[in-house]
Every structure is written in C-alpha cells, then in structure tokens.
Short mmCIF file of C-alpha atoms in Angstrom, two decimals:
data_model
loop_
_atom_site.label_atom_id
_atom_site.label_comp_id
_atom_site.label_asym_id
_atom_site.label_seq_id
_atom_site.Cartn_x
_atom_site.Cartn_y
_atom_site.Cartn_z
CA MET W 1 -34.00 -60.99 -57.02
CA ARG W 2 -32.09 -63.11 -54.58
CA THR W 3 -28.84 -61.79 -56.11
CA ARG W 4 -29.87 -58.18 -55.49
CA ILE W 5 -30.74 -58.97 -51.84
CA SER W 6 -27.36 -60.65 -51.30
CA ILE W 7 -25.45 -57.71 -52.81
CA GLY W 8 -27.41 -55.29 -50.60
CA ALA W 9 -26.65 -57.31 -47.49
CA VAL W 10 -22.94 -57.37 -48.27
CA VAL W 11 -22.82 -53.61 -48.87
CA THR W 12 -24.70 -52.94 -45.61
CA ALA W 13 -22.37 -55.20 -43.63
CA ALA W 14 -19.31 -53.56 -45.17
CA ALA W 15 -20.57 -50.08 -44.35
CA PHE W 16 -21.30 -51.09 -40.76
CA SER W 17 -17.81 -52.53 -40.43
CA LEU W 18 -16.22 -49.30 -41.68
CA LEU W 19 -18.23 -47.24 -39.21
CA ALA W 20 -17.30 -49.54 -36.32
CA ALA W 21 -13.59 -49.66 -37.21
CA PRO W 22 -12.51 -46.41 -35.37
CA SER W 23 -13.98 -47.60 -32.09
CA ALA W 24 -12.36 -50.98 -32.50
CA PHE W 25 -8.88 -49.42 -32.92
CA ALA W 26 -9.32 -46.62 -30.31
CA THR W 27 -7.01 -46.59 -27.25
CA PRO W 28 -8.79 -48.11 -24.27
CA PRO W 29 -9.56 -45.74 -21.36
CA GLY W 30 -6.91 -45.41 -18.68
CA ASP W 31 -3.54 -45.32 -20.42
CA ASN W 32 -4.02 -42.15 -22.48
CA GLY W 33 -2.02 -39.00 -21.91
CA THR W 34 1.51 -37.91 -21.15
CA VAL W 35 3.27 -35.89 -18.44
CA LYS W 36 6.06 -33.34 -18.96
CA ILE W 37 8.63 -31.55 -16.81
CA HIS W 38 8.37 -27.79 -17.38
CA ASP W 39 10.49 -24.90 -16.21
CA ALA W 40 8.50 -22.47 -14.07
CA GLU W 41 8.81 -19.83 -16.82
CA THR W 42 7.38 -22.18 -19.48
CA GLY W 43 3.69 -21.88 -20.40
CA GLU W 44 1.31 -24.80 -19.87
CA GLU W 45 0.48 -24.97 -23.58
CA LEU W 46 3.98 -26.20 -24.53
CA ARG W 47 3.95 -30.00 -24.83
CA LYS W 48 7.72 -30.34 -24.76
CA ASN W 49 9.70 -31.98 -21.98
CA GLU W 50 12.43 -29.89 -20.33
CA PRO W 51 14.81 -32.23 -18.49
CA HIS W 52 17.09 -29.45 -17.14
CA VAL W 53 15.32 -27.02 -14.81
CA CYS W 54 15.62 -24.98 -11.61
CA THR W 55 12.12 -24.17 -10.33
CA PHE W 56 9.70 -26.43 -12.20
CA TYR W 57 6.20 -27.96 -12.36
CA LEU W 58 4.60 -31.17 -13.66
CA ASP W 59 2.24 -30.72 -16.63
CA ALA W 60 -0.23 -33.43 -17.76
CA PHE W 61 -1.88 -33.66 -21.21
CA GLY W 62 -4.48 -35.89 -22.93
CA PHE W 63 -5.50 -38.09 -20.01
CA ASP W 64 -9.07 -39.20 -19.41
CA ALA W 65 -11.44 -36.60 -17.99
CA GLY W 66 -11.39 -36.33 -14.20
CA GLN W 67 -8.69 -38.95 -13.60
CA GLN W 68 -7.07 -39.05 -10.18
CA VAL W 69 -3.26 -38.91 -10.24
CA GLU W 70 -0.71 -39.82 -7.56
CA TRP W 71 2.87 -38.75 -8.27
CA ARG W 72 6.20 -38.98 -6.50
CA ILE W 73 9.79 -37.89 -7.20
CA GLU W 74 12.78 -39.98 -6.12
CA ALA W 75 16.48 -39.09 -5.90
CA TRP W 76 18.33 -40.84 -8.70
CA ALA W 77 21.85 -41.84 -9.67
CA PRO W 78 24.47 -40.55 -10.17
CA THR W 79 23.91 -37.71 -7.67
CA ALA W 80 21.78 -39.58 -5.10
CA ASP W 81 23.58 -40.99 -2.06
CA VAL W 82 20.88 -43.66 -1.93
CA LYS W 83 18.96 -44.32 -5.15
CA GLY W 84 15.17 -44.35 -4.88
CA VAL W 85 14.70 -42.15 -1.81
CA GLN W 86 11.43 -40.23 -2.15
CA VAL W 87 11.97 -36.45 -1.99
CA LYS W 88 8.53 -35.10 -3.04
CA ALA W 89 5.01 -36.43 -3.64
CA GLY W 90 1.51 -35.17 -4.35
CA SER W 91 -1.84 -35.77 -6.05
CA LEU W 92 -3.97 -34.14 -8.76
CA THR W 93 -7.48 -34.35 -10.18
CA LEU W 94 -7.39 -33.77 -13.94
CA ASP W 95 -9.96 -31.52 -15.64
CA ALA W 96 -12.51 -32.45 -18.34
CA ASP W 97 -9.78 -32.28 -20.99
CA GLY W 98 -7.47 -34.59 -19.05
CA HIS W 99 -5.12 -31.70 -18.27
CA GLU W 100 -3.72 -30.25 -15.05
CA ARG W 101 -0.46 -28.99 -13.57
CA THR W 102 1.18 -28.90 -10.15
CA VAL W 103 2.30 -25.83 -8.30
CA ASP W 104 5.90 -24.69 -8.80
CA LEU W 105 8.38 -27.06 -7.15
CA THR W 106 12.05 -26.84 -6.11
CA LEU W 107 14.71 -29.42 -5.27
CA PRO W 108 18.43 -29.26 -4.48
CA ASP W 109 20.71 -29.58 -7.49
CA GLY W 110 20.82 -33.19 -8.65
CA HIS W 111 19.31 -36.00 -10.74
CA TYR W 112 15.71 -37.19 -10.10
CA LYS W 113 13.01 -39.50 -11.47
CA LEU W 114 9.26 -38.80 -11.60
CA PHE W 115 6.73 -41.63 -11.17
CA TRP W 116 3.17 -40.81 -12.37
CA ASN W 117 0.36 -43.18 -11.35
CA PHE W 118 -3.33 -42.65 -12.22
CA ASP W 119 -6.71 -44.36 -11.90
CA GLY W 120 -7.47 -46.98 -14.55
CA GLU W 121 -3.90 -47.51 -15.75
CA HIS W 122 -3.28 -50.91 -17.37
CA GLY W 123 0.50 -50.79 -17.50
CA LYS W 124 3.26 -49.35 -15.35
CA ALA W 125 3.43 -45.78 -14.09
CA LYS W 126 4.54 -43.12 -16.53
CA HIS W 127 7.91 -41.66 -15.61
CA LYS W 128 10.43 -38.98 -16.49
CA VAL W 129 14.06 -38.39 -15.44
CA PHE W 130 15.37 -34.84 -15.08
CA TRP W 131 18.07 -32.63 -13.55
CA THR W 132 17.78 -29.55 -11.34
CA ASP W 133 20.57 -26.99 -11.54
CA CYS W 134 20.01 -23.52 -10.09
CA PRO W 135 22.49 -20.63 -10.43
CA GLY W 136 24.12 -19.67 -7.14
CA ASP W 137 23.57 -22.99 -5.37
CA ASP W 138 27.33 -23.35 -4.90
CA VAL W 139 27.13 -20.76 -2.10
CA LYS W 140 26.02 -22.54 1.06
CA PRO W 141 23.59 -20.92 3.54
CA GLY W 142 25.46 -18.62 5.95
CA GLU W 143 28.38 -18.06 3.58
CA GLU W 144 29.13 -14.90 1.65
CA PRO W 145 29.97 -14.75 -2.08
CA GLY W 146 33.74 -15.16 -2.51
CA GLN W 147 34.14 -16.62 0.98
CA LYS W 148 36.50 -19.60 1.15
CA PRO W 149 35.21 -22.96 2.52
CA GLY W 150 35.62 -23.09 6.32
CA GLU W 151 36.26 -19.36 6.62
CA LYS W 152 33.84 -17.52 8.89
CA PRO W 153 32.40 -14.14 7.90
CA GLY W 154 34.43 -11.28 9.42
CA GLU W 155 37.66 -13.32 9.60
CA ASP W 156 40.70 -13.39 7.36
CA ALA W 157 42.23 -16.54 5.90
CA SER W 158 44.21 -17.17 9.14
CA GLY W 159 41.03 -17.13 11.22
CA ALA W 160 41.89 -13.83 12.97
CA PRO W 161 39.13 -11.18 13.18
CA THR W 162 39.49 -8.43 10.63
CA ALA W 163 40.40 -5.07 12.28
CA GLU W 164 38.43 -1.93 11.65
CA PRO W 165 40.55 0.87 10.07
CA SER W 166 41.82 3.45 12.60
CA GLU W 167 41.11 7.13 12.12
CA ALA W 168 44.76 8.10 12.67
CA THR W 169 47.12 5.18 12.09
CA PRO W 170 50.66 6.60 11.65
CA ASP W 171 51.96 3.74 9.47
CA LYS W 172 49.31 4.21 6.79
CA PRO W 173 49.77 6.73 3.97
CA GLY W 174 47.92 9.97 4.62
CA ALA W 175 47.20 9.21 8.29
CA ALA W 176 47.91 11.91 10.88
CA ALA W 177 50.34 11.14 13.71
CA PRO W 178 48.81 11.12 17.22
CA THR W 179 49.29 14.37 19.14
CA SER W 180 50.81 14.58 22.67
CA THR W 181 49.50 16.68 25.55
CA ALA W 182 52.98 17.08 27.19
CA ASN W 183 54.96 20.30 26.70
CA PRO W 184 57.62 19.80 24.02
CA ALA W 185 61.27 20.02 25.12
CA PRO W 186 63.10 23.17 23.98
CA ALA W 187 65.01 22.74 20.78
CA PRO W 188 68.77 23.21 20.98
CA SER W 189 70.08 26.52 19.62
CA SER W 190 71.52 26.50 16.15
CA ASN W 191 73.49 29.79 16.62
CA GLY W 192 77.22 29.33 16.89
CA GLY W 193 78.03 31.17 20.18
CA GLY W 194 74.89 33.25 20.37
CA ASP W 195 73.29 32.01 23.62
CA LEU W 196 75.24 30.77 26.66
CA ALA W 197 74.80 27.21 27.81
CA GLU W 198 72.54 26.88 30.85
CA THR W 199 72.80 24.69 33.96
CA GLY W 200 69.92 22.89 35.55
CA SER W 201 69.24 25.95 37.78
CA GLY W 202 69.13 28.34 34.86
CA ALA W 203 72.37 30.35 35.78
CA PRO W 204 74.85 31.09 32.93
CA VAL W 205 77.99 28.98 33.14
CA GLY W 206 80.27 31.81 31.88
CA MET W 207 79.19 34.22 34.62
CA LEU W 208 79.80 31.70 37.40
CA SER W 209 83.26 30.97 36.02
CA ALA W 210 84.15 34.70 36.02
CA ILE W 211 83.01 35.14 39.64
CA ALA W 212 85.04 32.13 40.73
CA ALA W 213 88.13 33.46 38.99
CA ALA W 214 87.69 36.87 40.67
CA LEU W 215 87.41 35.28 44.09
CA VAL W 216 90.56 33.26 43.52
CA ALA W 217 92.43 36.34 42.34
CA GLY W 218 91.22 38.40 45.31
CA GLY W 219 92.25 35.70 47.75
CA GLY W 220 95.69 35.54 46.22
CA TYR W 221 96.10 39.31 46.44
CA LEU W 222 95.13 39.38 50.13
CA LEU W 223 97.53 36.53 50.88
CA ALA W 224 100.39 38.34 49.14
CA ARG W 225 99.79 41.58 51.10
CA ARG W 226 99.73 39.66 54.38
CA ARG W 227 103.15 38.10 53.63
CA THR W 228 104.58 41.48 52.68
CA ALA W 229 103.40 43.00 55.98
CA ARG W 230 105.12 40.30 57.98
CA ASN W 231 108.41 40.80 56.26
CA HIS W 232 108.46 44.50 57.19
#
C-alpha cells in the first residue's frame, strides 16, 4: 500500500514539473522583440532588415504589449564628420501585440546607427546600423542637372551670361542681313561706252569739252581776221 502511494506521489510530482517547465524557461518580460529598418515601400509584415534605404521607417515586432519606446539615430563612421551626433529621435507606444512603426523618415546620404530603448529592458538598447542613399542627391539645391560645380545658372563656363539668340544675326547660317533705310548709291554702268560719264553737277563731260573747243576755235578765227585787216 505504501509502495503504491509513493509511486503515485512521484508520478504527480513529475507531471507538475513538466507542466511548470515552459514557464521556467520562458523569456522574462522586457527584453523580448526586435526592431528593423524598412524601406518606405516595404510592408510592415516583412520581418527582414533592410540596411540600405532612401526614405525609411522603423518597424518593431514581438515586444511586450503596450511598452513605451524611446529611439534615436546618430551619425556614424565613416561618413559622419563627428561620430555619435544625434540626427533624429522619437518615441512610440507599442500595441497589444508588441508591434508598432514610425512615420516615414529621411536623412542625407550617409551611414547611421539606431538606438532603441524601451521600458523594462534588462540589457543594453537594441541597435541597428544602416545606410541612406537616395538617387539624385548628387545635385545640390539651386543647381541644375548637368551644371558644373561653381557655375551659376544662366552662365557659361567662363562665368559670362549666356546671350539670347538674335532674330537676324548676319554671321549665323540662315539669318537675314539687317536692312538699311538710306537710299542705295547708283550702280556703275556695265555698258562699254553707252552712257557718258557725269560730273557732280550732272552735266555731260563730252558736251562741255565740245563747247570749250568751239570757243577756242572761234577765238582763234577772230584773232586771225583782225591781223589780216591790219596788214591791209
């Protein structure tokens, strides 16, 4: 009889130990959960870390229900001028499933480290390192695509303002030459002996020469007659 009672007590104790074992090996409250870096286009259900992003958010999984979280992001080597400078920070209250996410965040291209602190933690803060790299960030504000460093918009490489094209620039192919309002000078005659040359007054040179020759001849004739009359 005593043997049966002893066997029953041992079986009962063993069963109780097996039932209590899961709670004995369960993770204590506080340090559960993980946090991930997600691209803004990634859904919240994906539990994969994405360490190279442009616009991003922080996504928490498996923490204790209703935990309060304080997080911060610091600039990190090798791109940080001074390692450990805080660039963003915020807080969250996790839901009943220990899940929550931040709003979409942006940072200049570079290397960063996330520090994730929460109520009830027994160890150090959870952390993640990641890079931001957005297309088009090489173009600085105020510059135009293809513009050289130091060159102002609207200037050429020498710094001189770019000229607007003229409507009638003679030295450009297809441009019309500027017109003049002055009367054009008469073109010289191409006929060989057709028209007589003209003086500044407009009288023909040939006619004046003939008149002068006639006058000279007439004067000579009168002088000759006067000499003849004297001799007689």
